[in-house]
Amino acid sequence: MTIAITALAAVAVSGCSNPFDAQDVGDPDTDPQETEAPEDEGAAENEVPAFGDIRQEMFSAMLAADSVTIDGEVRAGEADLDELFDGVDDDTTGELTITGALDGTESEMSFSAGGSSFTQRAVAGQEYFRGEDFAALLVSELDDEVADLVEEEFVEETISDNWVLFEDSGGSVFSAEEFISTWRSELTGDDVDAMAAHAEEREGETVWVYTADGGESEFVVAADQEPYLLEITDEDSHYEFTEWNASEPPEVPTDVITLDEIFGAIAEEQGWEPGALEDEESDDGGAEHPDA
């Protein structure tokens, strides 16, 4: 009997991959789409600039910030959570939180939907995955051959109370910078630049509110200081941006386990020689059962 240890390793790698799509993200300083829009005289009269007039300044200011906290609701299909976890429908709405440094270092990202969740943390140049979430992901992705050998309860007991350390991962997670850059690439075009605009007082702060699609889409921008986005409401999604330049970094986890330690614990529990999962790899990419 062979052990598909490569499947275990593949799950470990996919578990820390970027669950969101940030394709077509341009450089904020060189993106050819960034052009100065003509001044809207009507907006100027109402002291509310057209979205096209502040777009470049807004995204430049946001991408230059040190840190931010983003809380929102998004469908599981948009976050690919339906692909990571069995039983999660792509229409299920989940909760997203990104907090800490804008570039994904010294930050944390979590997503939950349909009873499934994951949390990634980057701190002090290392990347961690919350053990409870990783155990569920690992168990759900085990192929039948490995699942017959490894008990789910043992995997959960071994991993759940720890943070799984991904060594040599680069020490960053999906970042607020990538999230903001994705919106920057999407919020373009004449219709977007000419969205209806008005000023409001919200929680004692003057904001500019831009709406489209008959009011179903709304973008709230700070008016008194830097033009940071404060809220986005778009179709089935809603996000809030808080703690600009004041979002605290996460702490270094105290209870940590590595992938090698997880595999070593599985080998020991099965009565195999230490390192059997790594040392018994066959030439065709499989791994021979130590007792076969």
Short mmCIF file of C-alpha atoms in Angstrom, two decimals:
data_model
loop_
_atom_site.label_atom_id
_atom_site.label_comp_id
_atom_site.label_asym_id
_atom_site.label_seq_id
_atom_site.Cartn_x
_atom_site.Cartn_y
_atom_site.Cartn_z
CA MET A 1 0.00 0.00 0.00
CA THR A 2 1.30 3.47 -0.81
CA ILE A 3 0.84 6.64 1.19
CA ALA A 4 -0.01 9.72 -0.84
CA ILE A 5 2.17 11.99 1.25
CA THR A 6 2.42 14.35 -1.68
CA ALA A 7 -1.28 15.01 -1.16
CA LEU A 8 -0.56 16.06 2.42
CA ALA A 9 2.15 18.42 1.25
CA ALA A 10 -0.13 19.81 -1.45
CA VAL A 11 -2.80 20.57 1.13
CA ALA A 12 -0.22 22.29 3.30
CA VAL A 13 0.78 24.54 0.42
CA SER A 14 -2.77 25.23 -0.79
CA GLY A 15 -3.83 25.97 2.76
CA CYS A 16 -1.69 29.10 2.84
CA SER A 17 -2.36 30.25 -0.71
CA ASN A 18 -4.08 33.50 -1.58
CA PRO A 19 -7.84 32.80 -1.45
CA PHE A 20 -8.74 35.98 -3.31
CA ASP A 21 -8.10 37.02 -6.90
CA ALA A 22 -5.95 40.14 -7.22
CA GLN A 23 -5.15 39.80 -10.91
CA ASP A 24 -4.55 42.73 -13.21
CA VAL A 25 -3.26 44.90 -10.38
CA GLY A 26 -1.18 47.78 -11.69
CA ASP A 27 1.46 49.98 -10.13
CA PRO A 28 -0.29 52.99 -8.55
CA ASP A 29 2.46 55.29 -9.84
CA THR A 30 2.64 53.95 -13.40
CA ASP A 31 -0.79 52.55 -14.23
CA PRO A 32 -1.77 54.12 -17.56
CA GLN A 33 -5.41 54.16 -16.45
CA GLU A 34 -4.60 56.84 -13.89
CA THR A 35 -5.46 60.14 -15.57
CA GLU A 36 -6.73 63.40 -14.23
CA ALA A 37 -10.45 63.71 -14.92
CA PRO A 38 -11.85 67.11 -15.89
CA GLU A 39 -13.33 69.09 -13.05
CA ASP A 40 -17.07 68.67 -12.64
CA GLU A 41 -18.53 72.17 -12.29
CA GLY A 42 -21.76 70.93 -10.72
CA ALA A 43 -19.88 68.95 -8.09
CA ALA A 44 -17.64 71.91 -7.37
CA GLU A 45 -20.66 74.11 -6.77
CA ASN A 46 -21.91 71.59 -4.19
CA GLU A 47 -18.41 71.29 -2.66
CA VAL A 48 -18.42 67.57 -3.44
CA PRO A 49 -15.86 66.53 -6.05
CA ALA A 50 -16.74 64.06 -8.76
CA PHE A 51 -15.40 60.57 -8.10
CA GLY A 52 -13.25 60.90 -11.21
CA ASP A 53 -11.61 64.00 -9.71
CA ILE A 54 -10.52 62.26 -6.49
CA ARG A 55 -9.98 58.70 -7.70
CA GLN A 56 -6.24 58.98 -8.24
CA GLU A 57 -5.62 60.90 -5.01
CA MET A 58 -7.86 58.52 -3.03
CA PHE A 59 -6.15 55.29 -4.10
CA SER A 60 -2.68 56.82 -3.89
CA ALA A 61 -3.36 57.93 -0.30
CA MET A 62 -4.81 54.54 0.66
CA LEU A 63 -1.92 52.57 -0.84
CA ALA A 64 0.56 54.86 0.94
CA ALA A 65 -1.02 54.20 4.36
CA ASP A 66 0.88 52.12 6.92
CA SER A 67 -2.01 50.00 8.14
CA VAL A 68 -5.78 49.53 8.11
CA THR A 69 -8.51 47.20 9.30
CA ILE A 70 -11.04 45.90 6.76
CA ASP A 71 -14.20 44.12 7.89
CA GLY A 72 -16.72 42.90 5.39
CA GLU A 73 -19.17 40.42 4.01
CA VAL A 74 -18.53 38.60 0.75
CA ARG A 75 -19.87 35.49 -0.97
CA ALA A 76 -17.82 32.32 -0.51
CA GLY A 77 -17.50 31.87 -4.28
CA GLU A 78 -15.76 35.22 -4.63
CA ALA A 79 -13.21 34.15 -2.01
CA ASP A 80 -12.82 30.60 -3.40
CA LEU A 81 -13.83 29.24 0.00
CA ASP A 82 -16.24 26.91 -1.80
CA GLU A 83 -13.17 25.30 -3.39
CA LEU A 84 -11.21 25.02 -0.13
CA PHE A 85 -13.94 23.44 1.99
CA ASP A 86 -16.50 20.75 1.22
CA GLY A 87 -20.11 21.64 1.84
CA VAL A 88 -19.74 25.41 1.43
CA ASP A 89 -21.96 26.75 -1.34
CA ASP A 90 -20.52 29.53 -3.49
CA ASP A 91 -23.56 31.72 -2.72
CA THR A 92 -22.99 31.51 1.03
CA THR A 93 -22.13 34.91 2.48
CA GLY A 94 -19.08 34.91 4.75
CA GLU A 95 -17.22 37.36 6.93
CA LEU A 96 -13.80 38.75 6.00
CA THR A 97 -11.33 40.57 8.25
CA ILE A 98 -7.93 41.96 7.26
CA THR A 99 -6.00 43.86 9.89
CA GLY A 100 -2.49 45.22 10.35
CA ALA A 101 0.20 46.36 7.94
CA LEU A 102 -1.02 47.26 4.47
CA ASP A 103 1.54 45.08 2.67
CA GLY A 104 0.53 41.80 4.34
CA THR A 105 3.49 41.62 6.71
CA GLU A 106 2.70 42.03 10.41
CA SER A 107 -0.96 41.39 9.63
CA GLU A 108 -3.77 38.87 9.89
CA MET A 109 -6.50 37.76 7.50
CA SER A 110 -9.50 35.59 8.33
CA PHE A 111 -12.56 34.39 6.47
CA SER A 112 -15.50 32.28 7.61
CA ALA A 113 -18.62 31.01 5.89
CA GLY A 114 -21.00 28.10 6.23
CA GLY A 115 -19.39 26.83 9.41
CA SER A 116 -15.90 26.73 7.84
CA SER A 117 -13.13 29.22 8.40
CA PHE A 118 -9.45 29.97 8.13
CA THR A 119 -7.12 32.50 9.70
CA GLN A 120 -3.64 33.35 8.44
CA ARG A 121 -1.17 35.47 10.39
CA ALA A 122 2.13 37.01 9.35
CA VAL A 123 4.40 38.35 12.06
CA ALA A 124 8.16 38.69 12.58
CA GLY A 125 8.85 37.38 9.08
CA GLN A 126 6.90 34.12 9.53
CA GLU A 127 3.51 32.94 8.32
CA TYR A 128 1.09 30.95 10.48
CA PHE A 129 -2.24 29.22 9.89
CA ARG A 130 -4.63 28.75 12.81
CA GLY A 131 -4.46 25.09 13.76
CA GLU A 132 -8.17 24.47 14.20
CA ASP A 133 -8.81 25.72 10.68
CA PHE A 134 -5.84 23.88 9.19
CA ALA A 135 -6.88 20.59 10.79
CA ALA A 136 -10.34 20.88 9.23
CA LEU A 137 -8.83 21.72 5.85
CA LEU A 138 -6.33 18.86 6.05
CA VAL A 139 -8.97 16.31 6.99
CA SER A 140 -11.33 17.49 4.24
CA GLU A 141 -8.60 17.14 1.60
CA LEU A 142 -7.17 13.74 2.58
CA ASP A 143 -7.64 11.17 -0.17
CA ASP A 144 -9.37 7.92 0.73
CA GLU A 145 -6.14 5.94 1.05
CA VAL A 146 -4.61 8.32 3.58
CA ALA A 147 -7.94 8.91 5.37
CA ASP A 148 -8.22 5.15 6.00
CA LEU A 149 -4.89 5.24 7.83
CA VAL A 150 -5.05 8.54 9.72
CA GLU A 151 -7.85 9.15 12.21
CA GLU A 152 -9.58 12.51 12.02
CA GLU A 153 -9.67 12.83 15.79
CA PHE A 154 -5.90 12.35 16.01
CA VAL A 155 -5.27 15.05 13.40
CA GLU A 156 -7.53 17.47 15.26
CA GLU A 157 -5.93 16.74 18.64
CA THR A 158 -2.44 17.16 17.18
CA ILE A 159 -3.04 20.44 15.37
CA SER A 160 -6.09 22.27 16.71
CA ASP A 161 -4.57 23.96 19.77
CA ASN A 162 -1.58 25.27 17.80
CA TRP A 163 -0.69 27.64 15.00
CA VAL A 164 0.83 25.86 11.99
CA LEU A 165 4.10 27.50 10.94
CA PHE A 166 4.79 27.64 7.20
CA GLU A 167 8.55 27.89 7.09
CA ASP A 168 10.18 29.71 4.15
CA SER A 169 6.77 31.07 3.08
CA GLY A 170 7.86 34.70 2.77
CA GLY A 171 6.13 35.93 5.91
CA SER A 172 3.08 37.62 4.43
CA VAL A 173 -0.62 36.91 3.91
CA PHE A 174 -3.28 38.23 1.55
CA SER A 175 -3.00 41.93 2.19
CA ALA A 176 -5.12 45.03 2.41
CA GLU A 177 -2.85 46.39 -0.33
CA GLU A 178 -3.93 43.61 -2.71
CA PHE A 179 -7.55 44.10 -1.72
CA ILE A 180 -7.43 47.85 -2.34
CA SER A 181 -5.50 47.40 -5.59
CA THR A 182 -8.19 45.03 -6.85
CA TRP A 183 -10.86 47.66 -6.24
CA ARG A 184 -8.62 50.26 -7.85
CA SER A 185 -8.45 48.22 -11.04
CA GLU A 186 -12.22 47.67 -11.05
CA LEU A 187 -13.43 51.20 -10.24
CA THR A 188 -12.68 52.71 -13.63
CA GLY A 189 -14.64 54.09 -16.53
CA ASP A 190 -16.76 57.11 -17.33
CA ASP A 191 -19.83 55.75 -15.51
CA VAL A 192 -17.81 55.24 -12.31
CA ASP A 193 -16.16 58.66 -12.54
CA ALA A 194 -19.56 60.31 -12.92
CA MET A 195 -21.34 58.57 -10.03
CA ALA A 196 -23.95 60.61 -8.18
CA ALA A 197 -22.32 62.40 -5.24
CA HIS A 198 -23.43 64.17 -2.08
CA ALA A 199 -22.05 65.09 1.35
CA GLU A 200 -23.28 63.65 4.65
CA GLU A 201 -22.45 63.69 8.34
CA ARG A 202 -21.84 60.16 9.63
CA GLU A 203 -20.75 59.53 13.21
CA GLY A 204 -19.71 63.17 13.52
CA GLU A 205 -17.55 63.07 10.39
CA THR A 206 -18.17 64.71 7.03
CA VAL A 207 -18.08 62.17 4.22
CA TRP A 208 -18.60 62.12 0.47
CA VAL A 209 -21.07 59.47 -0.66
CA TYR A 210 -20.95 58.18 -4.24
CA THR A 211 -23.77 55.97 -5.52
CA ALA A 212 -24.52 53.94 -8.63
CA ASP A 213 -27.02 51.31 -9.79
CA GLY A 214 -29.93 53.27 -8.36
CA GLY A 215 -28.26 53.50 -4.97
CA GLU A 216 -27.47 49.77 -4.65
CA SER A 217 -23.74 50.49 -4.95
CA GLU A 218 -22.30 53.02 -2.50
CA PHE A 219 -18.77 54.27 -1.82
CA VAL A 220 -18.16 56.42 1.26
CA VAL A 221 -15.00 58.56 1.32
CA ALA A 222 -13.58 60.64 4.17
CA ALA A 223 -13.87 64.35 3.37
CA ASP A 224 -12.11 66.12 6.25
CA GLN A 225 -8.60 64.62 6.01
CA GLU A 226 -7.03 62.10 3.64
CA PRO A 227 -9.65 60.84 1.13
CA TYR A 228 -9.66 57.28 2.47
CA LEU A 229 -12.46 54.88 1.64
CA LEU A 230 -14.59 54.23 4.73
CA GLU A 231 -17.27 51.93 3.31
CA ILE A 232 -18.10 49.98 0.16
CA THR A 233 -21.51 48.49 -0.58
CA ASP A 234 -21.70 46.67 -3.90
CA GLU A 235 -24.27 44.03 -4.87
CA ASP A 236 -23.95 41.27 -2.21
CA SER A 237 -20.80 42.65 -0.56
CA HIS A 238 -20.22 45.24 2.15
CA TYR A 239 -16.88 46.41 3.59
CA GLU A 240 -15.82 48.88 6.26
CA PHE A 241 -12.36 50.45 6.49
CA THR A 242 -11.27 51.57 9.95
CA GLU A 243 -8.09 52.31 11.94
CA TRP A 244 -6.28 53.90 9.01
CA ASN A 245 -2.59 54.12 10.06
CA ALA A 246 -3.56 52.81 13.51
CA SER A 247 -4.30 49.11 13.02
CA GLU A 248 -2.25 47.06 15.49
CA PRO A 249 -0.09 44.15 14.27
CA PRO A 250 -0.88 40.62 15.53
CA GLU A 251 1.14 38.94 18.25
CA VAL A 252 3.60 36.11 17.66
CA PRO A 253 1.75 32.83 18.41
CA THR A 254 2.96 31.01 21.52
CA ASP A 255 1.83 27.48 20.60
CA VAL A 256 3.35 26.57 17.24
CA ILE A 257 3.72 23.34 15.24
CA THR A 258 5.53 22.84 11.94
CA LEU A 259 4.52 20.65 9.00
CA ASP A 260 7.46 18.33 9.74
CA GLU A 261 6.21 17.94 13.31
CA ILE A 262 2.70 17.16 12.07
CA PHE A 263 3.99 14.47 9.72
CA GLY A 264 6.28 13.15 12.45
CA ALA A 265 3.35 12.86 14.87
CA ILE A 266 1.33 10.97 12.26
CA ALA A 267 4.25 8.57 11.65
CA GLU A 268 4.69 7.97 15.38
CA GLU A 269 0.98 7.38 15.90
CA GLN A 270 1.02 4.81 13.09
CA GLY A 271 4.10 3.07 14.54
CA TRP A 272 6.34 3.94 11.60
CA GLU A 273 9.99 4.84 11.81
CA PRO A 274 10.73 8.58 12.36
CA GLY A 275 10.97 10.32 9.01
CA ALA A 276 9.25 7.47 7.17
CA LEU A 277 6.83 9.83 5.46
CA GLU A 278 9.72 11.84 4.02
CA ASP A 279 12.29 9.05 3.50
CA GLU A 280 10.12 6.40 1.87
CA GLU A 281 9.29 8.38 -1.26
CA SER A 282 9.28 6.12 -4.32
CA ASP A 283 10.68 7.04 -7.69
CA ASP A 284 7.23 7.63 -9.16
CA GLY A 285 6.37 10.36 -6.63
CA GLY A 286 4.49 8.14 -4.15
CA ALA A 287 5.67 7.01 -0.73
CA GLU A 288 5.92 3.36 0.18
CA HIS A 289 4.17 2.23 3.36
CA PRO A 290 6.97 1.41 5.84
CA ASP A 291 5.39 -1.99 6.55
CA ALA A 292 4.44 -2.90 2.97
#
